[in-house]
mmCIF file of C-alpha atoms in Angstrom:
data_model
loop_
_atom_site.group_PDB
_atom_site.id
_atom_site.type_symbol
_atom_site.label_atom_id
_atom_site.label_comp_id
_atom_site.label_asym_id
_atom_site.label_seq_id
_atom_site.Cartn_x
_atom_site.Cartn_y
_atom_site.Cartn_z
ATOM 1 C CA MET N 1 26.109 41.991 -3.401
ATOM 2 C CA ILE N 2 24.335 43.492 -6.418
ATOM 3 C CA ARG N 3 20.665 42.568 -6.578
ATOM 4 C CA LYS N 4 19.269 41.075 -9.746
ATOM 5 C CA ARG N 5 17.147 43.096 -12.103
ATOM 6 C CA ARG N 6 13.734 41.458 -11.945
ATOM 7 C CA LEU N 7 10.779 42.605 -14.006
ATOM 8 C CA VAL N 8 7.011 42.160 -13.895
ATOM 9 C CA ILE N 9 5.439 43.263 -17.182
ATOM 10 C CA ASN N 10 1.815 43.759 -16.187
ATOM 11 C CA ALA N 11 -0.925 44.322 -18.765
ATOM 12 C CA ASP N 12 -3.821 46.360 -17.402
ATOM 13 C CA ASP N 13 -7.469 46.046 -18.490
ATOM 14 C CA PHE N 14 -7.800 42.276 -18.928
ATOM 15 C CA GLY N 15 -11.551 41.771 -19.251
ATOM 16 C CA LEU N 16 -12.203 45.127 -20.910
ATOM 17 C CA SER N 17 -13.069 43.554 -24.274
ATOM 18 C CA ALA N 18 -12.403 40.444 -26.338
ATOM 19 C CA GLY N 19 -9.898 42.388 -28.445
ATOM 20 C CA VAL N 20 -7.964 43.609 -25.438
ATOM 21 C CA ASN N 21 -7.978 40.115 -23.968
ATOM 22 C CA ARG N 22 -6.667 38.627 -27.206
ATOM 23 C CA GLY N 23 -3.844 41.132 -27.353
ATOM 24 C CA ILE N 24 -2.795 40.492 -23.756
ATOM 25 C CA LEU N 25 -2.795 36.743 -24.306
ATOM 26 C CA GLU N 26 -0.761 37.112 -27.502
ATOM 27 C CA ALA N 27 1.843 39.209 -25.677
ATOM 28 C CA HIS N 28 1.967 36.600 -22.916
ATOM 29 C CA ALA N 29 2.406 33.814 -25.464
ATOM 30 C CA ALA N 30 5.249 35.816 -27.000
ATOM 31 C CA GLY N 31 7.051 35.641 -23.657
ATOM 32 C CA THR N 32 6.838 39.307 -22.667
ATOM 33 C CA VAL N 33 3.710 39.977 -20.590
ATOM 34 C CA SER N 34 4.065 37.962 -17.387
ATOM 35 C CA SER N 35 1.117 39.344 -15.458
ATOM 36 C CA THR N 36 -2.221 41.046 -16.009
ATOM 37 C CA SER N 37 -4.912 42.858 -14.024
ATOM 38 C CA LEU N 38 -8.544 41.827 -14.401
ATOM 39 C CA LEU N 39 -11.628 44.046 -14.663
ATOM 40 C CA VAL N 40 -14.528 41.992 -13.325
ATOM 41 C CA ASN N 41 -17.385 44.308 -14.335
ATOM 42 C CA ALA N 42 -16.430 45.015 -17.960
ATOM 43 C CA PRO N 43 -17.842 43.453 -21.169
ATOM 44 C CA GLY N 44 -14.932 41.048 -21.717
ATOM 45 C CA PHE N 45 -14.877 39.516 -18.231
ATOM 46 C CA GLN N 46 -16.121 36.023 -19.093
ATOM 47 C CA ASP N 47 -13.868 35.889 -22.148
ATOM 48 C CA ALA N 48 -10.922 36.892 -19.933
ATOM 49 C CA VAL N 49 -11.763 34.142 -17.455
ATOM 50 C CA ARG N 50 -11.616 31.574 -20.254
ATOM 51 C CA GLY N 51 -8.300 33.044 -21.383
ATOM 52 C CA ALA N 52 -6.859 32.930 -17.877
ATOM 53 C CA HIS N 53 -7.779 29.275 -17.499
ATOM 54 C CA ALA N 54 -6.109 28.517 -20.840
ATOM 55 C CA ALA N 55 -2.898 30.346 -19.841
ATOM 56 C CA PRO N 56 -2.062 29.141 -16.321
ATOM 57 C CA ALA N 57 1.426 30.707 -16.375
ATOM 58 C CA LEU N 58 -0.096 34.180 -16.692
ATOM 59 C CA GLY N 59 -0.381 35.816 -13.272
ATOM 60 C CA VAL N 60 -3.736 37.538 -12.748
ATOM 61 C CA GLY N 61 -4.504 40.290 -10.252
ATOM 62 C CA LEU N 62 -7.541 42.467 -9.646
ATOM 63 C CA HIS N 63 -7.828 45.797 -11.488
ATOM 64 C CA VAL N 64 -10.204 47.220 -8.900
ATOM 65 C CA ASN N 65 -12.594 49.539 -10.700
ATOM 66 C CA LEU N 66 -14.497 52.389 -9.029
ATOM 67 C CA THR N 67 -15.078 54.682 -12.023
ATOM 68 C CA MET N 68 -16.455 52.680 -14.944
ATOM 69 C CA GLY N 69 -19.644 50.700 -15.497
ATOM 70 C CA ALA N 70 -21.829 49.344 -12.699
ATOM 71 C CA PRO N 71 -20.613 48.125 -9.316
ATOM 72 C CA VAL N 72 -20.605 44.446 -8.458
ATOM 73 C CA SER N 73 -22.384 45.296 -5.221
ATOM 74 C CA PRO N 74 -25.963 46.603 -5.439
ATOM 75 C CA ALA N 75 -25.780 50.314 -6.227
ATOM 76 C CA THR N 76 -27.942 50.965 -3.172
ATOM 77 C CA ALA N 77 -25.209 49.428 -1.000
ATOM 78 C CA VAL N 78 -22.489 51.772 -2.319
ATOM 79 C CA PRO N 79 -24.312 55.078 -2.968
ATOM 80 C CA SER N 80 -21.272 57.280 -2.317
ATOM 81 C CA LEU N 81 -19.570 55.687 -5.333
ATOM 82 C CA CYS N 82 -22.505 55.871 -7.731
ATOM 83 C CA ASP N 83 -24.613 58.273 -9.727
ATOM 84 C CA ALA N 84 -28.035 58.109 -8.078
ATOM 85 C CA ARG N 85 -29.799 58.451 -11.456
ATOM 86 C CA THR N 86 -28.049 55.586 -13.229
ATOM 87 C CA GLY N 87 -26.773 53.271 -10.506
ATOM 88 C CA ARG N 88 -23.395 53.280 -12.254
ATOM 89 C CA PHE N 89 -20.050 54.456 -10.939
ATOM 90 C CA CYS N 90 -19.313 58.165 -10.975
ATOM 91 C CA PRO N 91 -16.580 59.029 -13.507
ATOM 92 C CA LEU N 92 -13.078 59.767 -12.270
ATOM 93 C CA SER N 93 -13.508 63.545 -12.011
ATOM 94 C CA ARG N 94 -16.621 63.204 -9.849
ATOM 95 C CA LEU N 95 -15.067 60.502 -7.690
ATOM 96 C CA ILE N 96 -12.063 62.730 -7.010
ATOM 97 C CA ALA N 97 -14.364 65.646 -6.180
ATOM 98 C CA ARG N 98 -16.283 63.466 -3.727
ATOM 99 C CA VAL N 99 -13.052 62.235 -2.159
ATOM 100 C CA LEU N 100 -11.805 65.786 -1.675
ATOM 101 C CA VAL N 101 -14.925 66.841 0.244
ATOM 102 C CA GLY N 102 -15.155 63.632 2.257
ATOM 103 C CA ARG N 103 -18.257 62.255 0.553
ATOM 104 C CA VAL N 104 -16.867 58.776 -0.180
ATOM 105 C CA ASP N 105 -17.719 56.180 2.469
ATOM 106 C CA GLY N 106 -14.722 53.969 3.208
ATOM 107 C CA ALA N 107 -16.948 51.074 4.273
ATOM 108 C CA GLU N 108 -18.592 51.149 0.844
ATOM 109 C CA VAL N 109 -15.196 51.145 -0.871
ATOM 110 C CA ALA N 110 -14.166 48.071 1.134
ATOM 111 C CA LEU N 111 -17.491 46.365 0.370
ATOM 112 C CA GLU N 112 -17.157 46.912 -3.368
ATOM 113 C CA CYS N 113 -13.501 45.899 -3.444
ATOM 114 C CA ALA N 114 -14.348 42.681 -1.600
ATOM 115 C CA ALA N 115 -17.215 42.013 -4.031
ATOM 116 C CA GLN N 116 -14.886 42.407 -7.010
ATOM 117 C CA ILE N 117 -12.342 40.064 -5.443
ATOM 118 C CA GLU N 118 -15.091 37.522 -4.830
ATOM 119 C CA ARG N 119 -16.374 37.754 -8.412
ATOM 120 C CA ALA N 120 -12.908 36.942 -9.751
ATOM 121 C CA ARG N 121 -12.376 34.077 -7.346
ATOM 122 C CA GLY N 122 -15.898 32.809 -7.913
ATOM 123 C CA ALA N 123 -14.952 32.397 -11.571
ATOM 124 C CA GLY N 124 -11.968 30.291 -10.566
ATOM 125 C CA VAL N 125 -9.322 32.983 -11.006
ATOM 126 C CA GLY N 126 -6.629 33.096 -8.336
ATOM 127 C CA LEU N 127 -5.411 36.633 -7.651
ATOM 128 C CA THR N 128 -1.716 37.421 -7.267
ATOM 129 C CA HIS N 129 -1.955 41.176 -6.637
ATOM 130 C CA LEU N 130 -4.202 44.233 -6.716
ATOM 131 C CA ASP N 131 -4.036 47.567 -8.519
ATOM 132 C CA GLY N 132 -6.573 50.181 -9.540
ATOM 133 C CA HIS N 133 -8.227 51.240 -12.769
ATOM 134 C CA GLN N 134 -7.234 54.884 -13.322
ATOM 135 C CA HIS N 135 -5.123 54.441 -10.168
ATOM 136 C CA THR N 136 -7.987 55.412 -7.884
ATOM 137 C CA HIS N 137 -6.834 52.902 -5.274
ATOM 138 C CA VAL N 138 -4.215 55.407 -4.048
ATOM 139 C CA LEU N 139 -6.658 58.247 -3.373
ATOM 140 C CA PRO N 140 -7.056 59.356 0.252
ATOM 141 C CA GLY N 141 -10.150 57.730 1.699
ATOM 142 C CA ILE N 142 -9.903 54.876 -0.804
ATOM 143 C CA TRP N 143 -6.402 53.523 -0.170
ATOM 144 C CA GLY N 144 -7.052 52.371 3.399
ATOM 145 C CA PRO N 145 -10.307 50.501 2.708
ATOM 146 C CA VAL N 146 -8.830 48.853 -0.397
ATOM 147 C CA VAL N 147 -5.738 47.743 1.525
ATOM 148 C CA GLU N 148 -7.948 46.312 4.265
ATOM 149 C CA ALA N 149 -10.199 44.469 1.783
ATOM 150 C CA ALA N 150 -7.150 43.026 0.044
ATOM 151 C CA LYS N 151 -5.636 42.013 3.381
ATOM 152 C CA GLN N 152 -8.843 40.291 4.448
ATOM 153 C CA ALA N 153 -8.789 38.379 1.149
ATOM 154 C CA GLY N 154 -5.163 37.334 1.603
ATOM 155 C CA ILE N 155 -3.805 39.577 -1.176
ATOM 156 C CA ASP N 156 -0.616 41.196 0.096
ATOM 157 C CA VAL N 157 0.918 42.683 -3.075
ATOM 158 C CA MET N 158 -0.343 46.013 -4.416
ATOM 159 C CA ARG N 159 0.751 48.560 -6.978
ATOM 160 C CA LEU N 160 2.363 51.810 -5.917
ATOM 161 C CA GLY N 161 2.351 53.612 -9.258
ATOM 162 C CA VAL N 162 4.886 56.293 -8.426
ATOM 163 C CA GLU N 163 7.120 57.090 -11.394
ATOM 164 C CA PRO N 164 9.567 60.017 -11.711
ATOM 165 C CA ALA N 165 7.610 62.821 -13.383
ATOM 166 C CA VAL N 166 10.733 63.960 -15.230
ATOM 167 C CA GLY N 167 10.324 60.996 -17.567
ATOM 168 C CA ILE N 168 6.850 62.192 -18.534
ATOM 169 C CA ALA N 169 7.830 65.764 -19.389
ATOM 170 C CA TRP N 170 6.777 65.187 -23.008
ATOM 171 C CA ARG N 171 3.179 64.857 -21.720
ATOM 172 C CA PRO N 172 2.669 67.905 -19.474
ATOM 173 C CA LEU N 173 -0.804 66.889 -18.333
ATOM 174 C CA ALA N 174 0.398 63.373 -17.559
ATOM 175 C CA ALA N 175 3.406 64.777 -15.682
ATOM 176 C CA VAL N 176 1.145 66.992 -13.591
ATOM 177 C CA GLY N 177 -1.155 64.017 -13.048
ATOM 178 C CA GLN N 178 1.794 61.946 -11.842
ATOM 179 C CA LEU N 179 2.812 64.656 -9.388
ATOM 180 C CA LEU N 180 -0.760 64.793 -8.064
ATOM 181 C CA LEU N 181 -0.906 60.999 -7.889
ATOM 182 C CA THR N 182 2.340 60.930 -5.917
ATOM 183 C CA ALA N 183 1.069 63.595 -3.533
ATOM 184 C CA SER N 184 -2.200 61.718 -3.124
ATOM 185 C CA TRP N 185 -0.394 58.463 -2.423
ATOM 186 C CA ARG N 186 1.831 60.091 0.172
ATOM 187 C CA ARG N 187 -1.168 61.615 1.900
ATOM 188 C CA ALA N 188 -3.154 58.369 1.740
ATOM 189 C CA THR N 189 -0.324 56.247 3.115
ATOM 190 C CA SER N 190 1.069 58.673 5.672
ATOM 191 C CA GLY N 191 1.874 56.745 8.827
ATOM 192 C CA ALA N 192 0.445 53.504 7.469
ATOM 193 C CA ALA N 193 2.278 50.238 6.984
ATOM 194 C CA LEU N 194 2.586 49.571 3.270
ATOM 195 C CA PRO N 195 1.645 46.304 1.597
ATOM 196 C CA ARG N 196 4.311 44.556 -0.427
ATOM 197 C CA HIS N 197 5.065 46.284 -3.719
ATOM 198 C CA ALA N 198 7.675 46.465 -6.444
ATOM 199 C CA ASP N 199 10.795 48.508 -5.750
ATOM 200 C CA HIS N 200 10.238 50.562 -8.893
ATOM 201 C CA PHE N 201 7.341 51.409 -11.204
ATOM 202 C CA ARG N 202 7.419 52.373 -14.879
ATOM 203 C CA GLY N 203 4.798 52.769 -17.590
ATOM 204 C CA PHE N 204 3.267 56.241 -17.497
ATOM 205 C CA ALA N 205 6.061 57.628 -19.668
ATOM 206 C CA LEU N 206 5.378 54.979 -22.319
ATOM 207 C CA THR N 207 1.595 55.103 -22.595
ATOM 208 C CA GLY N 208 0.479 56.734 -25.823
ATOM 209 C CA ARG N 209 3.965 57.130 -27.321
ATOM 210 C CA ARG N 210 4.230 56.710 -31.044
ATOM 211 C CA ASP N 211 7.809 55.543 -30.486
ATOM 212 C CA PHE N 212 6.672 53.018 -27.887
ATOM 213 C CA LEU N 213 9.058 50.289 -29.107
ATOM 214 C CA GLU N 214 12.164 52.465 -28.886
ATOM 215 C CA ARG N 215 11.154 53.841 -25.504
ATOM 216 C CA LEU N 216 10.391 50.371 -24.160
ATOM 217 C CA LEU N 217 13.806 49.099 -25.189
ATOM 218 C CA ALA N 218 15.387 52.086 -23.438
ATOM 219 C CA VAL N 219 13.438 51.311 -20.251
ATOM 220 C CA LEU N 220 14.648 47.719 -20.358
ATOM 221 C CA ASP N 221 18.258 48.823 -20.800
ATOM 222 C CA ARG N 222 17.999 51.181 -17.803
ATOM 223 C CA LEU N 223 16.232 48.960 -15.294
ATOM 224 C CA GLU N 224 17.492 49.389 -11.758
ATOM 225 C CA PRO N 225 18.405 46.502 -9.434
ATOM 226 C CA GLY N 226 15.475 44.985 -7.584
ATOM 227 C CA VAL N 227 11.933 44.400 -8.799
ATOM 228 C CA THR N 228 10.350 46.753 -11.327
ATOM 229 C CA GLU N 229 6.703 46.695 -12.325
ATOM 230 C CA LEU N 230 6.201 47.827 -15.918
ATOM 231 C CA MET N 231 2.600 48.792 -16.728
ATOM 232 C CA VAL N 232 1.472 48.198 -20.321
ATOM 233 C CA HIS N 233 -1.842 48.232 -22.210
ATOM 234 C CA PRO N 234 -1.625 45.898 -25.234
ATOM 235 C CA GLY N 235 -4.738 44.906 -27.152
ATOM 236 C CA TYR N 236 -6.854 45.230 -30.261
ATOM 237 C CA ALA N 237 -9.117 48.265 -30.527
ATOM 238 C CA ASP N 238 -12.434 46.513 -31.106
ATOM 239 C CA ALA N 239 -15.815 48.227 -31.270
ATOM 240 C CA SER N 240 -16.803 47.312 -27.715
ATOM 241 C CA LEU N 241 -14.232 49.756 -26.300
ATOM 242 C CA GLY N 242 -16.584 52.590 -27.209
ATOM 243 C CA GLY N 243 -18.192 54.128 -24.157
ATOM 244 C CA TRP N 244 -15.629 52.545 -21.852
ATOM 245 C CA VAL N 245 -12.185 53.953 -22.687
ATOM 246 C CA SER N 246 -10.691 56.298 -25.275
ATOM 247 C CA TYR N 247 -7.283 54.596 -25.555
ATOM 248 C CA GLY N 248 -7.519 52.421 -28.656
ATOM 249 C CA ALA N 249 -4.873 52.699 -31.377
ATOM 250 C CA GLY N 250 -2.105 52.952 -28.804
ATOM 251 C CA ARG N 251 -2.990 49.468 -27.556
ATOM 252 C CA GLU N 252 -2.203 47.966 -30.947
ATOM 253 C CA ARG N 253 1.093 49.862 -31.060
ATOM 254 C CA GLU N 254 1.986 48.462 -27.646
ATOM 255 C CA LEU N 255 1.030 44.956 -28.725
ATOM 256 C CA GLU N 256 3.186 45.201 -31.833
ATOM 257 C CA ALA N 257 6.155 46.258 -29.704
ATOM 258 C CA LEU N 258 5.636 43.629 -27.026
ATOM 259 C CA THR N 259 5.505 40.831 -29.593
ATOM 260 C CA SER N 260 8.392 42.202 -31.679
ATOM 261 C CA PRO N 261 11.635 40.256 -32.187
ATOM 262 C CA ALA N 262 13.544 43.236 -30.746
ATOM 263 C CA VAL N 263 11.819 43.125 -27.350
ATOM 264 C CA ARG N 264 11.782 39.350 -27.177
ATOM 265 C CA SER N 265 15.484 39.277 -27.969
ATOM 266 C CA ARG N 266 16.244 41.955 -25.380
ATOM 267 C CA LEU N 267 14.422 40.034 -22.661
ATOM 268 C CA GLY N 268 16.203 36.858 -23.723
ATOM 269 C CA ARG N 269 19.643 38.345 -23.185
ATOM 270 C CA GLY N 270 19.782 36.945 -19.635
ATOM 271 C CA ASP N 271 20.391 40.080 -17.561
ATOM 272 C CA ILE N 272 16.707 40.605 -16.705
ATOM 273 C CA GLU N 273 14.600 37.993 -14.919
ATOM 274 C CA LEU N 274 10.972 38.170 -16.031
ATOM 275 C CA ILE N 275 8.625 37.206 -13.197
ATOM 276 C CA GLY N 276 4.998 37.430 -12.155
ATOM 277 C CA PHE N 277 3.672 38.665 -8.839
ATOM 278 C CA GLY N 278 3.077 35.067 -7.831
ATOM 279 C CA ALA N 279 6.862 34.694 -7.532
ATOM 280 C CA PHE N 280 7.321 38.169 -6.118
ATOM 281 C CA SER N 281 9.352 38.901 -3.006
ATOM 282 C CA SER N 282 9.959 42.411 -1.713
ATOM 283 C CA SER N 283 13.371 41.310 -0.475
ATOM 284 C CA ALA N 284 14.478 39.837 -3.817
#
């Protein structure tokens, strides 16, 4: 029996800014984005909460963030994750360096992850899954505590962002990053039981492409049987992105593609079932 091709189109960075939130909600209303991942400590959090309540069919997960802004926990409670001078998270490069020399405390990671889950739920947002901003959740020393915090909170679906690096050859640095991410994930999860996850992951090879629409349509045509998670970053590049992320114009290009008649028509052809993680089953 041939398994169906099922697809979760997940928009990262919900809560980053009002413009990003608006773009994600527009793509959802267009019938393409079925799921999103929420940043609870970013400027657009409250606006995202209002948007989530107004769009109950949109699945919302936690985009656990350990590299941007201030922690939800007191900085003094998670010092291995923070810059002692500012009380804010260390940037990605410093977090990785700390992980590599064993200077990240797993108990602090679990504490902060639990605090971020609680902030989302305290705002009335039910969480369908968990993934990581800048994919830090798969780093050794971070993966285990995050999995445990998610398990304690009853969240049993997580992202394993492992995509064939051959598809990212046009971006050498991204391809190398994907190889390192895959190696990190394998090290972090060695011998451990994995949480539920999609059978396949796509998205790295699309991010930043000027021909995003054409590439997206090709991905849809080549989906494998089973469940695929497709990571996207639609949105409007508003002024409040400054100081948080550098990816701006590409978000608008992604939004244009995701709301285009071509993509909507392709998804409406009937050979791909668009789902959210709330309806996800690893055995589907």
